[in-house]
Amino acid sequence: MKAIVQSDYGELDILKLRNVDQPIADDDEVLVRVRAASVHPDVWHVVRGQPRMVRLMGAGFLRPEIRVPGTDLAGVLETVGKNVTRFRPGHDVFGEGVRGHQWHNGGAYAEYTAVPAAALALKPGNITFEQAAAVPISALTSHKGLHGEGGIQAEQRVLINGAVGSPGTFAVQIATSYGAAVTAVDSTNKLEMLRGFGAERVIDYTKDDFTRQGERYDLILDVPGNRPLSDARNALTPKGTYALIGHERFGSSGGRWIGNSTERFSRCSPSHRS
Ligand SMILES: NC(=O)c1ccc[n+]([C@@H]2O[C@H](COP(=O)([O-])OP(=O)(O)OC[C@H]3O[C@@H](n4cnc5c(N)ncnc54)[C@H](OP(=O)(O)O)[C@@H]3O)[C@@H](O)[C@H]2O)c1
């Protein structure tokens, strides 16, 4: 089969289209004929091996252990392992090529990939393969941050920082569906879109700093993670929860191992630039 392969960490030019052996699904896996796979920041973190923490978290210390990138996917089942009872060959599915954290390659940028059945769901008929492949990690990350860590409840005041990225857009809509009063933060030309997603209030991060407006929130979901926790704490109620999503180029305090390696302060609001 054909696949995109990387034999080292690096930039786009290390990705090559190659013929490789078709994987074989084990007893708990299914073989998916991939129709669509998404490109999201975690895929790119692993392709580059940055932040370096990914190399210690299963991606491979010196070079990628799994050579085919890509995690989120949608496709058609070719075969199912003997322990798999939820699916049949021919089912349209979507989900993740790897279970748990996404900081290693998942094999989705290929014609076929073998995937744990537990990481997939049936694709609803009213969305395309491309739409389905864009959902898994972004929506799961938002839902975990809001519901799992954040314990979101109706009528809470919730702030989503970086609300028009992929976790952000899901987060605004998920929080609204819980009945929360959502304040969404992003840049100028995206604010109207955020109102359309259900945000009650919007803040333009290029003009205003949500940590210095005197407003308090029960839950902050911070996608860029671009300011110190001490600043975010200013905007939390005494029992409020702060859930951090971002890393690399975001997350100014992370350093090259777990976060930003080169752009310290570059995406902060003007009042934080130094
Ligand atoms: N995508 C995923 O599925 C996923 C899952 C888990 C974790 N993450 C992590 O989340 C981080 C962001 O991913 P993403 O997909 O959301 O990226 P993205 O598509 O670049 O979105 C980030 C959003 O945040 C905005 N933003 C940038 N600086 C900001 C600031 N200082 N204050 C408020 N908003 C700001 C950006 O607006 P402008 O572009 O207009 O500046 C953009 O709309 C990455 O570290 C990624 O690894 C992503």
Short mmCIF file of C-alpha atoms and ligand atoms in Angstrom, two decimals:
data_model
loop_
_atom_site.label_atom_id
_atom_site.label_comp_id
_atom_site.label_asym_id
_atom_site.label_seq_id
_atom_site.Cartn_x
_atom_site.Cartn_y
_atom_site.Cartn_z
CA MET A 1 0.00 0.00 0.00
CA LYS A 2 1.03 3.63 -0.27
CA ALA A 3 1.75 5.66 2.87
CA ILE A 4 3.37 8.89 3.99
CA VAL A 5 6.52 7.86 5.83
CA GLN A 6 9.02 9.71 8.03
CA SER A 7 12.31 8.10 8.97
CA ASP A 8 13.47 11.05 11.09
CA TYR A 9 12.08 14.06 12.94
CA GLY A 10 12.01 17.29 10.94
CA GLU A 11 10.10 19.65 8.69
CA LEU A 12 7.77 18.87 5.77
CA ASP A 13 10.54 17.64 3.46
CA ILE A 14 11.15 14.55 5.59
CA LEU A 15 7.68 13.23 4.69
CA LYS A 16 7.88 10.83 1.70
CA LEU A 17 5.24 8.88 -0.22
CA ARG A 18 6.40 5.23 -0.15
CA ASN A 19 5.17 1.70 -0.75
CA VAL A 20 5.02 -0.14 2.58
CA ASP A 21 3.54 -3.43 3.82
CA GLN A 22 -0.17 -3.33 4.57
CA PRO A 23 -0.70 -3.72 8.34
CA ILE A 24 -2.53 -6.73 9.76
CA ALA A 25 -5.19 -6.17 12.42
CA ASP A 26 -4.69 -8.19 15.61
CA ASP A 27 -7.56 -9.80 17.52
CA ASP A 28 -8.75 -6.54 19.13
CA GLU A 29 -8.14 -4.37 16.09
CA VAL A 30 -9.80 -3.55 12.79
CA LEU A 31 -8.23 -2.79 9.44
CA VAL A 32 -9.53 0.54 8.10
CA ARG A 33 -9.39 1.67 4.48
CA VAL A 34 -8.66 5.32 5.20
CA ARG A 35 -10.89 7.82 3.39
CA ALA A 36 -9.82 10.94 5.33
CA ALA A 37 -7.29 11.80 8.02
CA SER A 38 -6.91 15.16 9.72
CA VAL A 39 -3.85 17.35 10.24
CA HIS A 40 -3.85 18.86 13.71
CA PRO A 41 -1.12 20.35 15.90
CA ASP A 42 -0.40 17.09 17.74
CA VAL A 43 0.40 15.37 14.43
CA TRP A 44 2.80 18.17 13.67
CA HIS A 45 4.37 18.00 17.15
CA VAL A 46 5.29 14.36 16.49
CA VAL A 47 6.48 14.91 12.90
CA ARG A 48 8.91 17.52 14.24
CA GLY A 49 9.65 15.76 17.54
CA GLN A 50 8.85 19.08 19.26
CA PRO A 51 8.33 19.73 22.10
CA ARG A 52 10.99 17.17 22.96
CA MET A 53 8.80 15.67 25.64
CA VAL A 54 6.98 13.78 22.83
CA ARG A 55 10.15 11.73 22.28
CA LEU A 56 9.99 10.51 25.87
CA MET A 57 6.25 9.87 25.72
CA GLY A 58 6.35 7.10 23.16
CA ALA A 59 7.14 8.85 19.86
CA GLY A 60 10.71 7.47 19.81
CA PHE A 61 13.81 8.96 21.41
CA LEU A 62 16.08 9.50 18.39
CA ARG A 63 13.66 8.87 15.52
CA PRO A 64 9.96 8.05 15.22
CA GLU A 65 9.20 4.48 16.28
CA ILE A 66 6.06 4.35 14.13
CA ARG A 67 7.03 5.76 10.76
CA VAL A 68 3.57 6.66 9.40
CA PRO A 69 2.09 9.86 10.94
CA GLY A 70 -1.55 10.74 11.46
CA THR A 71 -3.97 9.91 14.24
CA ASP A 72 -7.54 11.04 13.57
CA LEU A 73 -9.21 9.27 10.67
CA ALA A 74 -12.43 8.15 9.01
CA GLY A 75 -12.83 5.24 6.65
CA VAL A 76 -14.39 1.92 5.79
CA LEU A 77 -13.70 -1.31 7.66
CA GLU A 78 -11.87 -3.89 5.58
CA THR A 79 -11.46 -6.65 8.19
CA VAL A 80 -12.18 -7.02 11.91
CA GLY A 81 -10.16 -8.94 14.52
CA LYS A 82 -11.69 -12.07 16.04
CA ASN A 83 -12.48 -10.38 19.40
CA VAL A 84 -14.27 -7.45 17.75
CA THR A 85 -18.04 -7.71 18.02
CA ARG A 86 -19.13 -4.07 17.57
CA PHE A 87 -18.22 -3.75 13.90
CA ARG A 88 -18.46 -5.60 10.61
CA PRO A 89 -16.46 -5.23 7.38
CA GLY A 90 -18.05 -2.48 5.31
CA HIS A 91 -18.97 -0.27 8.29
CA ASP A 92 -18.13 3.43 7.94
CA VAL A 93 -16.19 4.47 11.06
CA PHE A 94 -14.28 7.39 12.52
CA GLY A 95 -12.00 7.86 15.51
CA GLU A 96 -8.37 7.73 16.54
CA GLY A 97 -5.60 5.55 15.21
CA VAL A 98 -4.06 5.42 18.68
CA ARG A 99 -5.69 5.28 22.10
CA GLY A 100 -4.81 7.69 24.88
CA HIS A 101 -2.49 10.62 24.29
CA GLN A 102 -1.64 11.52 20.69
CA TRP A 103 2.06 12.14 21.11
CA HIS A 104 3.20 9.37 18.84
CA ASN A 105 2.50 8.56 15.23
CA GLY A 106 -0.74 6.73 14.57
CA GLY A 107 -0.41 5.39 11.02
CA ALA A 108 -3.41 7.24 9.56
CA TYR A 109 -1.61 8.80 6.57
CA ALA A 110 -1.82 5.57 4.63
CA GLU A 111 -4.24 3.67 2.44
CA TYR A 112 -4.87 1.20 5.28
CA THR A 113 -4.26 1.27 9.00
CA ALA A 114 -4.82 -1.23 11.82
CA VAL A 115 -6.60 0.44 14.72
CA PRO A 116 -7.86 -0.70 18.16
CA ALA A 117 -11.60 -1.20 17.71
CA ALA A 118 -12.20 0.59 21.01
CA ALA A 119 -10.83 3.83 19.50
CA LEU A 120 -13.53 3.99 16.81
CA ALA A 121 -17.24 4.71 16.47
CA LEU A 122 -19.69 4.34 13.62
CA LYS A 123 -19.68 7.43 11.39
CA PRO A 124 -23.07 9.15 11.32
CA GLY A 125 -24.52 9.04 7.82
CA ASN A 126 -25.15 12.80 7.69
CA ILE A 127 -21.49 13.84 7.87
CA THR A 128 -18.74 13.26 5.31
CA PHE A 129 -15.56 11.26 5.94
CA GLU A 130 -13.63 14.55 5.92
CA GLN A 131 -15.90 16.12 8.52
CA ALA A 132 -15.75 13.01 10.71
CA ALA A 133 -11.94 12.85 10.58
CA ALA A 134 -11.72 16.42 11.88
CA VAL A 135 -13.64 15.63 15.07
CA PRO A 136 -11.89 13.10 17.36
CA ILE A 137 -8.96 14.67 19.23
CA SER A 138 -10.27 18.23 19.08
CA ALA A 139 -13.71 17.35 20.41
CA LEU A 140 -12.36 14.87 22.97
CA THR A 141 -9.85 17.41 24.25
CA SER A 142 -12.56 20.03 24.67
CA HIS A 143 -14.97 17.64 26.28
CA LYS A 144 -12.33 16.31 28.70
CA GLY A 145 -11.29 19.85 29.65
CA LEU A 146 -14.83 21.08 30.18
CA HIS A 147 -16.55 18.03 31.56
CA GLY A 148 -13.74 15.80 32.93
CA GLU A 149 -11.35 18.29 34.51
CA GLY A 150 -13.67 21.28 34.57
CA GLY A 151 -16.85 19.63 35.88
CA ILE A 152 -18.90 22.09 33.84
CA GLN A 153 -22.44 22.83 35.02
CA ALA A 154 -25.39 24.79 33.68
CA GLU A 155 -25.32 28.54 34.32
CA GLN A 156 -21.63 28.61 35.15
CA ARG A 157 -19.54 31.41 33.73
CA VAL A 158 -17.10 29.75 31.36
CA LEU A 159 -14.27 31.42 29.41
CA ILE A 160 -12.72 29.75 26.36
CA ASN A 161 -9.35 31.30 25.44
CA GLY A 162 -8.26 30.69 21.83
CA ALA A 163 -11.84 29.87 20.90
CA VAL A 164 -11.51 29.54 17.13
CA GLY A 165 -8.88 26.81 17.01
CA SER A 166 -10.02 23.23 16.72
CA PRO A 167 -10.51 22.44 20.44
CA GLY A 168 -11.84 25.98 20.90
CA THR A 169 -14.68 25.80 18.38
CA PHE A 170 -15.89 22.53 19.88
CA ALA A 171 -15.49 23.94 23.39
CA VAL A 172 -17.70 26.97 22.78
CA GLN A 173 -20.47 24.80 21.37
CA ILE A 174 -20.14 22.05 24.01
CA ALA A 175 -20.15 24.60 26.88
CA THR A 176 -23.18 26.33 25.39
CA SER A 177 -24.98 23.00 25.12
CA TYR A 178 -24.40 22.48 28.88
CA GLY A 179 -26.23 25.77 29.50
CA ALA A 180 -23.11 27.70 30.53
CA ALA A 181 -22.72 31.44 29.90
CA VAL A 182 -19.76 31.43 27.53
CA THR A 183 -17.20 34.19 27.03
CA ALA A 184 -14.98 33.46 24.03
CA VAL A 185 -11.56 35.02 23.42
CA ASP A 186 -9.88 35.21 20.01
CA SER A 187 -8.73 37.74 17.43
CA THR A 188 -10.77 40.53 15.82
CA ASN A 189 -12.12 38.98 12.63
CA LYS A 190 -13.29 35.79 14.36
CA LEU A 191 -15.56 37.34 16.98
CA GLU A 192 -18.72 37.31 14.87
CA MET A 193 -18.22 33.61 14.19
CA LEU A 194 -17.94 32.99 17.93
CA ARG A 195 -21.26 34.72 18.56
CA GLY A 196 -22.71 32.37 15.92
CA PHE A 197 -21.41 29.39 17.92
CA GLY A 198 -23.37 30.60 20.94
CA ALA A 199 -20.90 32.76 22.89
CA GLU A 200 -22.70 35.37 25.02
CA ARG A 201 -19.64 37.62 25.25
CA VAL A 202 -16.56 37.87 23.09
CA ILE A 203 -13.17 39.40 23.86
CA ASP A 204 -10.62 40.44 21.24
CA TYR A 205 -7.27 39.30 22.61
CA THR A 206 -5.40 41.74 20.37
CA LYS A 207 -7.08 44.63 22.24
CA ASP A 208 -8.09 43.37 25.68
CA ASP A 209 -6.60 41.08 28.32
CA PHE A 210 -9.25 38.86 29.91
CA THR A 211 -7.15 38.46 33.06
CA ARG A 212 -7.27 42.21 33.73
CA GLN A 213 -10.90 43.04 33.17
CA GLY A 214 -12.12 42.32 36.70
CA GLU A 215 -14.43 39.53 35.49
CA ARG A 216 -14.38 36.15 37.27
CA TYR A 217 -15.15 32.78 35.71
CA ASP A 218 -16.06 29.40 37.21
CA LEU A 219 -14.10 27.62 34.51
CA ILE A 220 -11.38 28.74 32.13
CA LEU A 221 -10.44 26.47 29.22
CA ASP A 222 -7.14 27.87 27.99
CA VAL A 223 -6.17 26.63 24.51
CA PRO A 224 -3.14 28.85 23.77
CA GLY A 225 -1.89 28.57 27.37
CA ASN A 226 0.07 31.72 26.77
CA ARG A 227 0.10 33.36 30.17
CA PRO A 228 1.27 32.37 33.61
CA LEU A 229 -1.21 30.60 35.84
CA SER A 230 -0.93 33.48 38.30
CA ASP A 231 -2.52 35.80 35.69
CA ALA A 232 -5.29 33.35 34.84
CA ARG A 233 -6.01 32.97 38.56
CA ASN A 234 -7.02 36.67 38.63
CA ALA A 235 -9.94 35.79 36.40
CA LEU A 236 -11.14 32.73 38.37
CA THR A 237 -13.76 32.60 41.10
CA PRO A 238 -12.35 31.30 44.43
CA LYS A 239 -13.43 27.75 43.58
CA GLY A 240 -12.93 28.16 39.84
CA THR A 241 -11.13 25.63 37.66
CA TYR A 242 -8.42 26.27 35.10
CA ALA A 243 -7.94 23.66 32.35
CA LEU A 244 -4.87 24.07 30.14
CA ILE A 245 -4.79 22.61 26.62
CA GLY A 246 -1.94 24.11 24.60
CA HIS A 247 1.75 23.54 24.25
CA GLU A 248 4.56 24.35 21.73
CA ARG A 249 4.61 27.87 20.29
CA PHE A 250 1.87 28.48 22.85
CA GLY A 251 2.49 27.98 26.58
CA SER A 252 5.16 30.57 27.26
CA SER A 253 6.48 28.95 30.41
CA GLY A 254 7.03 25.47 28.98
CA GLY A 255 10.47 25.86 27.44
CA ARG A 256 11.73 23.60 24.72
CA TRP A 257 10.90 20.36 26.54
CA ILE A 258 7.22 20.79 27.17
CA GLY A 259 6.21 24.02 25.52
CA ASN A 260 7.22 27.05 23.60
CA SER A 261 10.73 26.92 22.28
CA THR A 262 11.06 30.10 20.25
CA GLU A 263 8.15 32.51 20.51
CA ARG A 264 8.04 33.56 24.12
CA PHE A 265 5.49 36.38 24.50
CA SER A 266 5.02 36.74 20.75
CA ARG A 267 1.32 35.90 20.79
CA CYS A 268 0.41 37.56 24.07
CA SER A 269 -1.78 40.61 24.17
CA PRO A 270 0.04 43.94 23.79
CA SER A 271 0.04 44.64 27.51
CA HIS A 272 2.08 41.46 28.09
CA ARG A 273 4.69 41.94 25.44
CA SER A 274 8.19 42.61 26.71
N1 LIG B 1 -6.20 20.75 17.45
C1 LIG B 1 -6.30 19.77 18.33
O1 LIG B 1 -6.99 18.77 18.11
C2 LIG B 1 -5.59 19.84 19.66
C3 LIG B 1 -5.82 18.86 20.61
C4 LIG B 1 -5.15 18.93 21.84
C5 LIG B 1 -4.28 19.98 22.08
N2 LIG B 1 -4.09 20.91 21.12
C6 LIG B 1 -3.15 21.98 21.41
O2 LIG B 1 -3.83 23.24 21.47
C7 LIG B 1 -2.97 24.28 20.95
C8 LIG B 1 -3.72 25.07 19.90
O3 LIG B 1 -4.25 24.20 18.93
P1 LIG B 1 -5.38 24.71 17.90
O4 LIG B 1 -5.69 23.58 17.00
O5 LIG B 1 -6.51 25.33 18.65
O6 LIG B 1 -4.54 25.84 17.15
P2 LIG B 1 -5.07 27.01 16.20
O7 LIG B 1 -5.97 26.44 15.16
O8 LIG B 1 -3.86 27.78 15.80
O9 LIG B 1 -6.00 27.90 17.13
C9 LIG B 1 -5.52 28.68 18.16
C10 LIG B 1 -6.47 29.87 18.29
O10 LIG B 1 -6.01 30.64 19.38
C11 LIG B 1 -5.93 31.99 18.95
N3 LIG B 1 -4.89 32.65 19.72
C12 LIG B 1 -3.56 32.74 19.46
N4 LIG B 1 -2.95 33.47 20.40
C13 LIG B 1 -3.92 33.82 21.29
C14 LIG B 1 -3.91 34.58 22.49
N5 LIG B 1 -2.80 35.14 22.95
N6 LIG B 1 -5.06 34.73 23.16
C15 LIG B 1 -6.22 34.19 22.69
N7 LIG B 1 -6.30 33.47 21.55
C16 LIG B 1 -5.15 33.29 20.86
C17 LIG B 1 -5.60 31.92 17.48
O11 LIG B 1 -5.98 33.13 16.83
P3 LIG B 1 -5.02 33.86 15.77
O12 LIG B 1 -4.52 32.77 14.85
O13 LIG B 1 -5.91 34.84 15.07
O14 LIG B 1 -3.92 34.49 16.55
C18 LIG B 1 -6.45 30.74 17.04
O15 LIG B 1 -7.76 31.13 16.68
C19 LIG B 1 -1.72 23.56 20.42
O16 LIG B 1 -0.71 23.66 21.39
C20 LIG B 1 -2.15 22.13 20.28
O17 LIG B 1 -1.08 21.22 20.44
C21 LIG B 1 -4.73 20.90 19.94
#
